[in-house]
Coordinates of C-alpha atoms and ligand atoms in Angstrom, one line a residue:
X1 CA 98.2 54.0 50.8
X2 CA 98.1 54.9 47.0
X3 CA 98.3 58.6 46.4
X4 CA 98.7 60.5 42.9
X5 CA 101.6 62.9 43.2
X6 CA 103.3 65.2 40.4
X7 CA 106.7 64.0 39.6
X8 CA 107.6 66.2 37.1
X9 CA 106.0 69.5 36.0
X10 CA 103.9 69.4 33.2
X11 CA 103.4 65.9 33.2
X12 CA 100.5 63.2 34.5
X13 CA 100.1 62.6 37.9
X14 CA 102.0 59.5 38.7
X15 CA 100.5 56.6 41.2
X16 CA 102.6 55.9 43.8
X17 CA 102.2 53.3 46.7
X18 CA 103.8 53.5 50.0
X19 CA 103.1 52.8 53.7
X20 CA 100.7 54.6 55.2
X21 CA 102.0 57.4 57.8
X22 CA 101.3 57.2 61.3
X23 CA 100.4 60.7 63.1
X24 CA 102.8 62.1 65.8
X25 CA 102.9 65.2 67.8
X26 CA 99.5 67.5 66.9
X27 CA 99.0 65.6 63.5
X28 CA 95.7 63.9 62.5
X29 CA 95.4 61.3 59.7
X30 CA 92.3 61.5 57.4
X31 CA 91.4 58.5 55.0
X32 CA 90.1 60.6 52.1
X33 CA 86.5 60.7 51.4
X34 CA 86.2 63.1 48.8
X35 CA 88.7 65.3 46.9
X36 CA 87.8 68.1 44.5
X37 CA 89.6 69.3 41.5
X38 CA 90.5 73.1 41.1
X39 CA 91.5 74.8 38.4
X40 CA 94.4 76.1 40.0
X41 CA 95.8 72.3 40.3
X42 CA 96.5 73.0 36.4
X43 CA 98.7 75.9 37.2
X44 CA 100.2 73.7 40.0
X45 CA 101.1 70.6 37.5
X46 CA 102.3 72.9 35.1
X47 CA 104.6 74.6 37.7
X48 CA 104.2 78.2 37.6
X49 CA 101.8 81.0 37.1
X50 CA 101.9 83.5 34.1
X51 CA 102.9 86.8 35.4
X52 CA 102.1 88.7 31.5
X53 CA 104.9 90.2 29.6
X54 CA 106.6 86.8 29.4
X55 CA 107.2 86.5 33.3
X56 CA 106.4 83.2 35.0
X57 CA 106.0 82.7 38.7
X58 CA 107.8 79.5 39.4
X59 CA 106.2 77.2 42.2
X60 CA 109.6 75.8 42.8
X61 CA 110.7 79.5 43.7
X62 CA 108.3 79.2 46.3
X63 CA 109.1 76.2 48.1
X64 CA 106.9 73.5 45.9
X65 CA 109.0 69.9 46.3
X66 CA 108.3 67.3 43.9
X67 CA 107.2 64.8 44.1
X68 CA 103.8 65.9 46.1
X69 CA 100.5 64.9 46.3
X70 CA 98.0 67.4 44.8
X71 CA 94.5 67.8 45.6
X72 CA 93.6 70.5 48.3
X73 CA 90.0 70.5 48.8
X74 CA 89.7 67.3 51.1
X75 CA 87.0 65.7 53.7
X76 CA 87.9 62.7 55.4
X77 CA 87.5 60.6 58.5
X78 CA 89.8 60.8 61.1
X79 CA 91.4 57.3 61.6
X80 CA 94.5 58.1 63.7
X81 CA 95.7 61.3 65.8
X82 CA 98.8 62.2 67.4
X83 CA 99.4 62.3 71.3
X84 CA 99.0 66.1 71.2
X85 CA 96.3 66.4 68.9
X86 CA 93.4 67.6 71.4
X87 CA 89.8 67.4 70.7
X88 CA 89.7 65.4 67.7
X89 CA 87.2 62.1 67.3
X90 CA 88.3 58.9 65.6
X91 CA 85.6 58.8 63.0
X92 CA 84.5 62.4 62.8
X93 CA 83.7 63.7 59.3
X94 CA 86.0 66.4 58.8
X95 CA 86.9 69.3 56.3
X96 CA 90.7 69.8 55.8
X97 CA 91.4 73.9 55.7
X98 CA 94.6 73.4 53.4
X99 CA 95.6 77.1 53.7
X100 CA 98.4 76.4 56.7
X101 CA 101.3 78.7 57.4
X102 CA 103.9 78.3 59.2
X103 CA 101.7 78.3 62.6
X104 CA 104.4 80.2 64.9
X105 CA 104.5 83.5 63.1
X106 CA 102.8 86.9 63.9
X107 CA 100.6 86.6 61.1
X108 CA 99.8 83.0 61.7
X109 CA 99.0 83.5 65.3
X110 CA 96.4 86.2 64.9
X111 CA 95.0 83.9 62.1
X112 CA 95.7 85.1 59.1
X113 CA 97.4 81.8 58.0
X114 CA 96.6 82.3 54.3
X115 CA 99.1 85.5 54.4
X116 CA 101.9 83.6 55.9
X117 CA 105.4 84.1 54.1
X118 CA 106.3 80.3 54.9
X119 CA 103.0 78.0 53.7
X120 CA 102.9 74.4 54.1
X121 CA 99.7 74.4 51.8
X122 CA 97.9 71.1 51.6
X123 CA 98.1 69.9 48.0
X124 CA 100.4 72.5 46.9
X125 CA 103.5 72.7 49.3
X126 CA 102.6 69.5 51.3
X127 CA 100.8 66.1 50.5
X128 CA 96.9 66.7 49.5
X129 CA 94.1 64.6 49.2
X130 CA 94.4 63.2 45.5
X131 CA 95.2 60.0 48.1
X132 CA 93.3 57.4 49.9
X133 CA 94.8 58.8 53.2
X134 CA 96.1 62.4 54.3
X135 CA 98.0 63.9 57.2
X136 CA 96.9 67.3 58.2
X137 CA 99.4 69.2 61.0
X138 CA 97.1 70.2 63.7
X139 CA 93.3 70.1 64.6
X140 CA 92.9 74.0 64.3
X141 CA 92.6 72.8 60.5
X142 CA 89.8 70.7 60.6
X143 CA 86.2 71.7 60.8
X144 CA 83.7 69.3 61.5
X145 CA 81.0 68.8 58.4
X146 CA 78.7 67.3 60.6
X147 CA 76.0 65.6 58.3
X148 CA 77.0 67.3 54.8
X149 CA 77.5 65.3 51.8
X150 CA 81.4 64.8 51.5
X151 CA 81.9 65.2 48.0
X152 CA 79.7 68.5 48.6
X153 CA 81.6 69.9 51.5
X154 CA 85.1 69.1 49.9
X155 CA 85.2 72.2 47.3
X156 CA 84.0 74.9 50.2
X157 CA 87.6 74.5 51.2
X158 CA 89.0 76.3 48.4
X159 CA 85.9 77.3 45.9
X160 CA 84.0 77.9 48.9
X161 CA 86.5 79.9 51.3
X162 CA 87.8 81.7 48.3
X163 CA 84.6 83.1 47.3
X164 CA 83.5 83.8 50.7
X165 CA 86.5 85.7 51.4
X166 CA 86.0 87.9 48.3
X167 CA 82.4 88.5 49.2
X168 CA 83.2 89.5 52.4
X169 CA 85.4 92.3 51.1
X170 CA 82.1 93.3 49.3
X171 CA 80.8 96.7 51.8
X172 CA 78.1 97.1 49.5
X173 CA 76.8 93.4 49.0
X174 CA 73.4 93.9 50.2
X175 CA 72.7 97.1 48.7
X176 CA 74.2 97.3 45.5
X177 CA 74.6 94.9 42.4
X178 CA 77.8 92.7 42.4
X179 CA 79.5 91.7 39.3
X180 CA 81.0 88.1 39.1
X181 CA 83.2 87.7 36.3
X182 CA 83.8 83.8 35.5
X183 CA 81.0 81.6 36.0
X184 CA 83.0 78.0 36.1
X185 CA 83.1 76.5 39.2
X186 CA 84.1 79.3 41.4
X187 CA 81.5 81.4 39.7
X188 CA 78.6 79.4 40.7
X189 CA 79.9 78.7 44.1
X190 CA 80.3 82.8 44.3
X191 CA 76.8 83.3 43.0
X192 CA 75.4 80.4 45.6
X193 CA 77.2 82.1 48.5
X194 CA 76.2 86.1 47.5
X195 CA 72.6 84.6 47.5
X196 CA 73.4 82.7 50.9
X197 CA 74.9 86.1 52.4
X198 CA 71.6 88.1 51.3
X199 CA 73.3 89.8 48.1
X200 CA 71.3 92.2 46.3
X201 CA 71.5 91.2 42.7
X202 CA 74.4 88.8 41.0
X203 CA 75.2 90.0 37.6
X204 CA 77.6 87.1 35.7
X205 CA 79.6 87.9 33.0
X206 CA 81.4 84.5 31.4
X207 CA 82.5 84.0 27.7
X208 CA 80.7 80.8 27.2
X209 CA 77.1 80.7 26.4
X210 CA 77.0 76.9 28.6
X211 CA 78.4 78.9 31.5
X212 CA 76.0 82.0 31.0
X213 CA 73.1 79.6 30.9
X214 CA 74.3 77.6 34.1
X215 CA 74.6 80.9 35.8
X216 CA 71.3 82.2 34.8
X217 CA 69.6 78.8 36.2
X218 CA 71.4 78.9 39.5
X219 CA 69.8 82.4 40.0
X220 CA 72.2 85.7 38.4
X221 CA 69.9 88.3 38.0
X222 CA 71.5 89.2 34.7
X223 CA 74.1 87.3 32.6
X224 CA 76.4 89.4 30.1
X225 CA 78.7 87.6 27.4
X226 CA 82.4 89.1 28.2
X227 CA 83.5 88.9 24.9
X228 CA 81.7 91.3 23.1
X229 CA 83.0 94.6 22.4
X230 CA 80.6 96.7 24.5
X231 CA 80.4 94.3 27.4
X232 CA 81.7 97.1 29.8
X233 CA 78.8 99.2 28.8
X234 CA 76.4 96.3 29.3
X235 CA 77.8 96.3 32.9
X236 CA 77.4 99.8 33.3
X237 CA 73.7 99.7 32.3
X238 CA 73.0 96.5 34.3
X239 CA 74.5 97.9 37.4
X240 CA 72.8 101.6 37.0
X241 CA 75.9 103.4 35.8
X242 CA 78.9 101.4 37.0
X243 CA 79.5 98.4 39.4
X244 CA 80.3 99.3 42.7
X245 CA 82.3 95.8 43.4
X246 CA 83.4 93.8 40.5
X247 CA 84.8 90.0 41.7
X248 CA 87.1 88.8 38.8
X249 CA 87.1 84.8 39.1
X250 CA 89.4 85.0 36.0
X251 CA 92.2 87.1 36.4
X252 CA 93.2 87.1 32.6
X253 CA 94.2 90.5 31.0
X254 CA 90.7 90.8 29.5
X255 CA 88.8 90.2 32.4
X256 CA 91.0 92.7 34.5
X257 CA 90.4 95.4 31.8
X258 CA 86.9 94.6 31.5
X259 CA 86.5 94.7 35.6
X260 CA 88.2 97.8 36.1
X261 CA 86.5 99.6 33.2
X262 CA 83.3 98.5 34.5
X263 CA 83.6 100.5 37.7
X264 CA 81.6 103.2 39.4
X265 CA 83.3 106.5 41.0
X266 CA 84.2 104.8 44.7
X267 CA 83.9 101.0 43.1
X268 CA 86.2 98.5 44.2
X269 CA 87.9 95.7 41.7
X270 CA 88.6 92.5 44.0
X271 CA 91.1 90.0 41.9
X272 CA 90.5 86.4 42.7
X273 CA 91.5 84.4 39.5
X274 CA 95.0 83.2 38.6
X275 CA 94.7 82.8 35.3
X276 CA 97.7 85.2 34.4
X277 CA 98.5 88.3 32.6
X278 CA 98.9 91.8 33.2
X279 CA 97.2 95.2 32.7
X280 CA 97.7 98.9 32.2
X281 CA 96.0 101.4 34.6
X282 CA 96.0 104.9 34.4
X283 CA 97.2 106.5 37.5
X284 CA 95.3 109.4 38.0
X285 CA 91.9 107.7 37.6
X286 CA 92.4 105.6 40.5
X287 CA 92.8 108.8 43.0
X288 CA 90.4 110.8 40.9
X289 CA 87.8 107.8 40.7
X290 CA 88.6 106.6 44.1
X291 CA 89.2 102.9 43.0
X292 CA 89.7 100.5 44.8
X293 CA 91.9 97.4 43.3
X294 CA 92.0 94.6 45.7
X295 CA 93.4 90.8 45.9
X296 CA 91.9 88.1 47.7
X297 CA 93.7 84.6 48.4
X298 CA 91.6 82.3 49.6
X299 CA 90.5 82.7 53.4
X300 CA 91.2 82.2 57.0
X301 CA 90.8 79.7 59.1
X302 CA 87.8 81.4 61.1
X303 CA 86.2 82.2 57.4
X304 CA 86.1 78.6 56.8
X305 CA 84.5 78.1 60.0
X306 CA 82.2 80.7 59.4
X307 CA 81.6 79.2 56.1
X308 CA 80.6 75.8 57.0
X309 CA 78.3 77.4 59.6
X310 CA 76.5 79.8 57.3
X311 CA 76.4 76.2 54.8
X312 CA 74.9 74.2 57.7
X313 CA 72.2 77.0 58.6
X314 CA 71.5 77.8 54.9
X315 CA 72.0 74.9 52.7
X316 CA 74.8 73.7 50.5
X317 CA 75.2 75.9 47.5
X318 CA 73.7 74.1 44.6
X319 CA 76.8 73.8 42.4
X320 CA 76.6 70.9 40.1
X321 CA 79.0 68.3 41.5
X322 CA 79.9 65.1 39.6
X323 CA 82.1 62.5 41.2
X324 CA 84.8 60.3 40.0
X325 CA 86.7 57.5 41.0
X326 CA 90.5 59.0 42.1
X327 CA 92.2 56.9 39.5
X328 CA 90.7 59.5 36.9
X329 CA 92.4 62.1 38.1
X330 CA 94.7 62.7 35.1
X331 CA 91.3 62.3 32.4
X332 CA 89.5 64.9 34.8
X333 CA 92.4 67.4 34.8
X334 CA 92.6 67.3 31.1
X335 CA 89.0 67.9 30.7
X336 CA 89.4 71.0 33.1
X337 CA 91.8 71.8 30.8
X338 CA 89.8 71.9 27.9
X339 CA 87.0 73.9 29.6
X340 CA 84.8 71.0 29.8
X341 CA 83.7 70.9 33.0
X342 CA 80.4 72.6 34.4
X343 CA 80.5 73.2 38.5
X344 CA 83.1 70.8 40.3
X345 CA 84.3 67.5 39.4
X346 CA 85.0 65.7 43.3
X347 CA 87.2 62.3 43.2
X348 CA 86.5 59.8 45.6
X349 CA 88.7 57.1 46.6
X350 CA 86.9 53.9 46.1
Ligands
ZN1 ZN1 91.8 75.6 44.6
ZN2 ZN1 103.5 82.0 59.7

């Protein structure tokens, strides 16, 4: 099999050829049909997240061992399964849930794999889908996509379930406008799912006019330039006195400042993006204004299944998807780093 592996942090991925692994136990081998390229692959390939104040969260310290094949938004066709991999059909087209925990702790057993302290996430801690084949440890991490196109279903494993998981934390989704900061691939996915879930109105904030235009076309009620001095006043005006919910898909110091400053009393700031940085919060204002600051990390196994069910009933999010050959992976990562990608790029091993 051919795969593109991260061998040295900060360096381009390297093409490796090796024999295709055979599944044992509960493992399922997929032939990869589509692998979405996610912004967090940039952080993964650099090997750290910026914690602000000059501090870094090293992925090596968190258990990432090199070389590893990146790619965590994958659809594949089942080509082989171990003797204990019950209920999988050879030839079925499956979306792989990459957010895999140890499978044995109390957190995993109650279905919150994404909060496990010993994660084995595909494309992060174990080999992912920038390859022609990939191994999934257990059929419980596979969701049948039916007749959905592979390249459109793949991003649901990360940008889809991440935004779905964040939107599910918004109690006022149907009754009040929701502010979405960031209109890249994640933002457009969030906007589409907000609509599919019956959200009242989406107010989308981005500093890039092309991305604001894309959000407007995709059905945003209002778009706001996050870089202008009065951005928070504009959000407060557009939300009739302040936002009940802000979903921050950027997660930078400035987006967090803007999100928290735009909340109404009782409002909730949900941070999803991993851009990096820090923010100073005046503590008395948190209780006095009854604010909630909540982190949201990907989604659970059951949230991904719910999401596929939602999409099969209401239609795929109309997020622009461009397909490129797997061999272009390093060029695509460079384009993403330069902010040149609108929507999602999905790699297809030829
Ligand atoms: Zn991702
Ligand atoms: Zn666990």
